[in-house]
Coordinates of C-alpha atoms and ligand atoms in Angstrom, one line a residue:
M1 CA 31.6 -28.8 -39.5
G2 CA 29.6 -30.8 -36.9
N3 CA 25.7 -32.2 -36.8
N4 CA 24.6 -29.1 -34.9
G5 CA 26.1 -26.4 -37.6
R6 CA 25.3 -28.1 -41.2
Q7 CA 21.2 -28.2 -39.1
K8 CA 21.4 -25.2 -38.5
D9 CA 22.0 -24.1 -42.1
H10 CA 19.5 -26.2 -43.2
A11 CA 17.1 -24.7 -41.0
A12 CA 18.0 -21.5 -42.2
E13 CA 17.7 -22.5 -46.1
L14 CA 14.2 -24.2 -44.8
S15 CA 12.8 -21.2 -43.4
V16 CA 13.9 -19.3 -46.4
M17 CA 11.7 -22.3 -49.2
F18 CA 8.7 -23.2 -46.9
S19 CA 6.7 -20.8 -45.1
H20 CA 3.6 -20.5 -42.0
R21 CA 0.7 -18.9 -43.8
K22 CA 0.9 -15.9 -42.2
I23 CA -0.7 -12.1 -42.8
A24 CA 1.7 -11.3 -45.5
D25 CA 2.4 -7.4 -43.7
A26 CA 3.2 -9.3 -40.4
Q27 CA 7.2 -8.7 -40.9
A28 CA 8.0 -7.6 -37.0
T29 CA 9.3 -10.3 -34.5
Y30 CA 6.8 -10.4 -31.4
E31 CA 9.4 -8.3 -29.4
D32 CA 9.5 -5.5 -31.7
A33 CA 5.6 -6.1 -32.9
R34 CA 2.7 -3.2 -31.7
Y35 CA 0.1 -5.2 -33.3
V36 CA -0.1 -8.9 -32.8
I37 CA -2.2 -11.3 -35.0
F38 CA -3.3 -14.2 -34.4
G39 CA -6.0 -16.6 -35.2
V40 CA -8.7 -19.5 -33.3
P41 CA -9.9 -22.1 -35.4
F42 CA -13.1 -22.6 -33.1
D43 CA -16.4 -22.9 -33.9
Q44 CA -18.1 -25.6 -31.8
T45 CA -21.3 -24.0 -30.8
S46 CA -22.4 -22.4 -34.5
S47 CA -25.8 -22.9 -34.2
F48 CA -26.6 -22.7 -38.4
R49 CA -24.1 -23.1 -40.5
R50 CA -20.7 -24.3 -39.4
G51 CA -17.3 -23.2 -40.7
S52 CA -15.9 -20.0 -38.9
R53 CA -13.0 -22.2 -37.7
L54 CA -11.7 -22.2 -41.2
A55 CA -11.5 -18.3 -41.5
P56 CA -8.3 -17.4 -40.3
D57 CA -6.2 -18.6 -43.1
S58 CA -9.0 -17.3 -45.4
V59 CA -8.2 -13.8 -44.2
R60 CA -4.5 -14.3 -44.6
V61 CA -4.6 -15.6 -48.3
A62 CA -7.2 -12.6 -48.8
Y63 CA -4.6 -10.3 -47.5
D64 CA -2.0 -11.6 -49.9
N65 CA -4.2 -9.4 -52.4
L66 CA -4.0 -6.2 -50.6
E67 CA -1.5 -3.3 -51.5
S68 CA 0.7 -3.3 -48.8
F69 CA 1.1 0.7 -49.2
D70 CA -2.1 2.6 -48.5
F71 CA -1.7 6.3 -49.5
Q72 CA -5.0 7.5 -47.7
Y73 CA -3.2 6.6 -44.0
G74 CA -0.1 7.5 -45.9
V75 CA 1.2 4.2 -44.1
N76 CA 3.2 1.3 -45.8
Y77 CA 2.2 -2.0 -43.8
P78 CA 5.5 -4.1 -43.9
D79 CA 7.4 -1.6 -42.0
L80 CA 4.4 -1.3 -39.5
P81 CA 5.6 -3.2 -36.1
I82 CA 2.9 -5.7 -36.9
C83 CA 3.6 -9.8 -36.1
D84 CA 1.2 -12.9 -36.8
I85 CA 1.8 -15.6 -33.9
G86 CA -0.2 -17.9 -35.6
D87 CA -3.9 -19.9 -34.9
L88 CA -4.2 -21.1 -31.3
Y89 CA -4.2 -24.8 -30.6
V90 CA -7.8 -25.0 -29.6
E91 CA -9.6 -27.6 -27.2
E92 CA -13.1 -28.9 -27.7
D93 CA -14.8 -27.4 -24.8
P94 CA -15.9 -23.5 -25.5
K95 CA -14.9 -22.7 -21.8
E96 CA -11.6 -23.9 -22.1
V97 CA -10.9 -22.2 -25.1
V98 CA -12.3 -18.8 -23.5
D99 CA -9.9 -19.4 -20.9
D100 CA -7.1 -20.0 -23.0
I101 CA -7.7 -16.7 -25.0
E102 CA -7.6 -15.0 -22.0
R103 CA -4.5 -16.5 -20.4
S104 CA -2.5 -15.7 -24.1
V105 CA -4.0 -12.3 -24.6
K106 CA -3.4 -11.2 -20.8
H107 CA 0.7 -11.8 -22.0
I108 CA 0.1 -10.1 -25.4
V109 CA -1.3 -7.1 -23.0
D110 CA 1.0 -6.9 -20.3
D111 CA 3.8 -6.7 -22.9
G112 CA 2.3 -3.4 -23.9
K113 CA 1.0 -4.6 -27.8
I114 CA -2.5 -4.7 -29.5
P115 CA -4.2 -8.0 -29.6
I116 CA -6.0 -8.6 -32.9
M117 CA -8.1 -11.7 -33.4
L118 CA -9.2 -13.6 -35.8
G119 CA -11.8 -16.1 -35.0
G120 CA -13.8 -18.3 -34.9
E121 CA -17.0 -17.5 -33.5
H122 CA -18.1 -14.6 -31.7
S123 CA -17.9 -16.5 -28.1
L124 CA -14.0 -16.1 -28.3
S125 CA -14.3 -12.6 -27.5
T126 CA -15.1 -13.1 -23.7
G127 CA -11.5 -14.5 -23.5
L128 CA -10.2 -10.5 -25.0
V129 CA -12.8 -8.8 -23.2
R130 CA -11.5 -10.2 -19.9
N131 CA -8.8 -8.0 -20.4
F132 CA -10.4 -5.2 -20.3
P133 CA -12.6 -4.8 -17.7
D134 CA -12.3 -0.9 -17.8
A135 CA -12.9 -0.3 -21.3
S136 CA -15.9 0.3 -23.6
M137 CA -16.5 -1.9 -26.5
I138 CA -18.3 -1.5 -29.9
V139 CA -19.5 -4.6 -30.9
I140 CA -20.7 -4.6 -34.8
D141 CA -23.4 -7.3 -35.3
A142 CA -27.0 -8.2 -37.1
H143 CA -27.7 -10.1 -33.5
S144 CA -28.3 -8.6 -29.7
D145 CA -26.3 -11.7 -28.7
F146 CA -28.1 -11.0 -25.1
R147 CA -29.3 -14.9 -24.3
N148 CA -27.8 -15.8 -21.2
E149 CA -27.4 -19.2 -22.5
Y150 CA -28.1 -20.7 -25.2
M151 CA -27.7 -24.9 -26.1
G152 CA -27.4 -25.1 -22.4
N153 CA -24.1 -23.3 -22.4
I154 CA -23.3 -19.7 -21.5
Y155 CA -20.2 -19.8 -23.8
N156 CA -23.0 -20.2 -27.0
H157 CA -21.8 -17.4 -29.5
A158 CA -25.3 -16.2 -29.0
C159 CA -24.7 -14.9 -25.3
V160 CA -21.2 -13.5 -25.6
T161 CA -22.7 -9.8 -25.5
R162 CA -24.1 -10.4 -21.9
R163 CA -21.3 -11.9 -20.8
S164 CA -19.6 -8.5 -22.0
L165 CA -21.9 -6.8 -20.0
E166 CA -21.0 -8.8 -16.9
I167 CA -17.4 -7.8 -17.4
L168 CA -17.9 -4.3 -18.3
G169 CA -20.6 -3.1 -16.5
P170 CA -24.0 -1.0 -17.7
G171 CA -23.7 1.4 -20.3
K172 CA -20.5 0.7 -21.6
I173 CA -21.9 -1.3 -24.4
F174 CA -22.1 -0.1 -28.1
S175 CA -23.6 -3.0 -30.5
V176 CA -24.4 -1.8 -34.2
G177 CA -26.6 -2.8 -37.0
T178 CA -28.7 -4.9 -34.9
R179 CA -31.6 -6.2 -36.7
S180 CA -32.3 -9.8 -34.8
V181 CA -33.3 -9.8 -31.2
S182 CA -35.6 -12.7 -29.6
K183 CA -38.6 -11.9 -27.3
E184 CA -37.2 -13.1 -24.8
E185 CA -33.9 -10.7 -24.7
Y186 CA -36.0 -7.8 -25.6
E187 CA -38.0 -8.0 -22.6
D188 CA -34.9 -8.9 -20.1
P189 CA -34.9 -6.2 -17.6
D190 CA -30.9 -5.5 -18.4
F191 CA -31.6 -5.3 -22.1
S192 CA -31.3 -1.7 -21.8
K193 CA -27.9 -1.6 -20.4
V194 CA -26.6 -2.2 -23.9
R195 CA -26.9 0.6 -26.3
Y196 CA -28.0 -1.2 -29.5
F197 CA -28.2 1.1 -33.0
S198 CA -30.5 -1.2 -34.7
A199 CA -29.4 -1.6 -38.5
N200 CA -32.2 0.8 -39.4
E201 CA -31.8 3.5 -36.8
V202 CA -28.0 3.8 -38.4
R203 CA -29.9 4.1 -42.0
K204 CA -32.0 7.1 -40.7
T205 CA -29.4 9.2 -38.7
G206 CA -26.2 8.7 -40.6
I207 CA -23.2 6.8 -38.7
E208 CA -21.9 10.4 -38.1
A209 CA -24.7 10.5 -35.4
V210 CA -23.9 7.2 -33.9
I211 CA -20.2 8.1 -33.8
D212 CA -21.0 11.3 -31.7
E213 CA -23.2 9.7 -29.3
I214 CA -20.8 6.7 -28.5
K215 CA -18.0 9.3 -28.6
K216 CA -19.5 11.3 -25.6
K217 CA -20.3 8.1 -23.7
A218 CA -17.5 5.4 -24.6
G219 CA -14.2 7.2 -22.9
D220 CA -10.3 6.6 -24.4
R221 CA -10.0 3.1 -24.0
I222 CA -12.3 0.8 -26.6
Y223 CA -12.6 -3.2 -27.5
F224 CA -13.7 -3.0 -30.7
S225 CA -15.6 -6.7 -32.4
I226 CA -16.6 -7.1 -35.7
D227 CA -18.8 -9.6 -36.1
M228 CA -19.2 -10.0 -40.1
D229 CA -22.8 -10.8 -40.0
G230 CA -23.5 -7.3 -38.8
I231 CA -22.5 -5.9 -42.6
D232 CA -25.6 -6.3 -45.2
P233 CA -25.2 -10.2 -46.9
S234 CA -25.0 -8.8 -50.1
E235 CA -21.7 -7.4 -48.7
A236 CA -20.7 -10.2 -46.9
P237 CA -22.2 -13.2 -47.6
G238 CA -20.0 -15.5 -46.0
V239 CA -21.4 -15.6 -42.4
G240 CA -22.8 -18.6 -40.3
T241 CA -26.0 -16.6 -39.8
P242 CA -26.5 -14.1 -42.5
E243 CA -29.7 -11.8 -41.6
P244 CA -30.6 -9.1 -44.6
Y245 CA -31.2 -5.1 -44.3
G246 CA -27.3 -5.1 -42.8
I247 CA -25.5 -1.7 -42.5
S248 CA -22.1 -0.7 -44.8
S249 CA -18.8 -1.6 -44.7
T250 CA -18.0 1.9 -45.1
D251 CA -20.3 2.4 -41.9
V252 CA -18.1 0.5 -39.7
R253 CA -14.8 1.8 -41.6
A254 CA -16.2 4.9 -40.3
L255 CA -16.3 3.4 -36.8
I256 CA -13.0 2.2 -37.1
N257 CA -11.7 5.5 -38.4
H258 CA -13.2 7.7 -35.6
F259 CA -12.4 5.4 -33.2
A260 CA -8.7 3.6 -34.3
K261 CA -6.3 5.5 -31.7
K262 CA -8.5 4.3 -28.8
I263 CA -8.5 0.9 -29.4
V264 CA -6.8 -1.5 -27.1
G265 CA -8.3 -4.5 -28.8
F266 CA -9.8 -5.9 -31.5
D267 CA -11.5 -8.5 -33.4
I268 CA -13.1 -10.4 -36.7
V269 CA -15.2 -13.5 -36.2
E270 CA -18.1 -15.3 -37.0
F271 CA -16.9 -15.0 -41.1
T272 CA -17.8 -18.2 -42.8
P273 CA -15.3 -19.2 -46.2
V274 CA -17.4 -22.2 -47.0
Y275 CA -20.3 -19.5 -47.7
D276 CA -18.2 -16.8 -49.4
N277 CA -18.3 -15.9 -52.6
G278 CA -14.5 -13.9 -51.8
N279 CA -16.1 -10.4 -50.9
T280 CA -16.2 -11.5 -47.3
S281 CA -12.5 -12.7 -46.6
M282 CA -11.3 -9.5 -48.2
L283 CA -13.6 -6.7 -46.5
A284 CA -12.3 -9.0 -43.4
A285 CA -9.0 -8.3 -44.1
K286 CA -9.1 -5.0 -44.9
F287 CA -10.7 -4.2 -42.1
I288 CA -7.4 -5.5 -40.5
Q289 CA -5.7 -2.6 -42.6
D290 CA -8.1 0.2 -41.9
F291 CA -7.8 -0.6 -38.1
I292 CA -4.0 -0.5 -38.1
G293 CA -3.4 2.4 -40.9
S294 CA -6.0 4.6 -39.1
R295 CA -4.3 3.8 -35.9
E296 CA -0.6 4.6 -37.3
T297 CA -1.9 7.5 -39.4
H298 CA -0.4 10.9 -38.4
S299 CA -3.0 12.8 -40.5
Ligands
MN1 MN1 -22.5 -12.1 -33.2
MN2 MN1 -24.1 -12.3 -35.4

């Protein structure tokens, strides 16, 4: 046996002994996958508490503790076509990172697959949204993220909803859980081009009324972005900019469940493990299961 053969044997043996950290149920190859999970460890423009660059692996570790079977959706996740291609190598400049995400997600979308991004900060979503200019968007967020620029950068995380509006146009973005808006954003003539459901409105009318309204307006292709600070800090404390009086995790799950079959791309951003008690990583992992499970369910 020549050297090449020996190396091949070693490679096979080593690949069994060592692992890249990946979502435990992601057993498919890229070619076979319908869902392509990837991480983007980037939090360069975070303004308050940094650390979302550490989120992707924290979610993967939490995911290890979830049951691989879900009786409610009737799915066994390892049997589903899911792959995890690892983390993007990131540059320093948020514009470059967003461009890199746009380019890599274009491959995934061209191949007929659904991208699922683990951020990283919220600015990264722009790279995905650019691939879906004809879609509507549901955003979970405490913040309106409607600044034109922040700290000198239009690719700051505080600007992502405005960047999305520029791509998708008026009447197509539904942001749920809002409770932090600057005066300047609130008075902006374009502010009403996004439908902001405040956390108070969700509490008052119930999430079903929110779903009904979005259902009437959103069409058949929806991009879904979860900024973890949209959820109440008591349930999701591990975030960069926590805001009291949030919506509940089950409100978010109801939206995912209802719209799953129309969702063309999905992200979870702004989770910051250094401030977590373990609940936020678990919830982020669970949202991934809820998305894939309810999209694949036949019931
Ligand atoms: Mn945000
Ligand atoms: Mn936010």
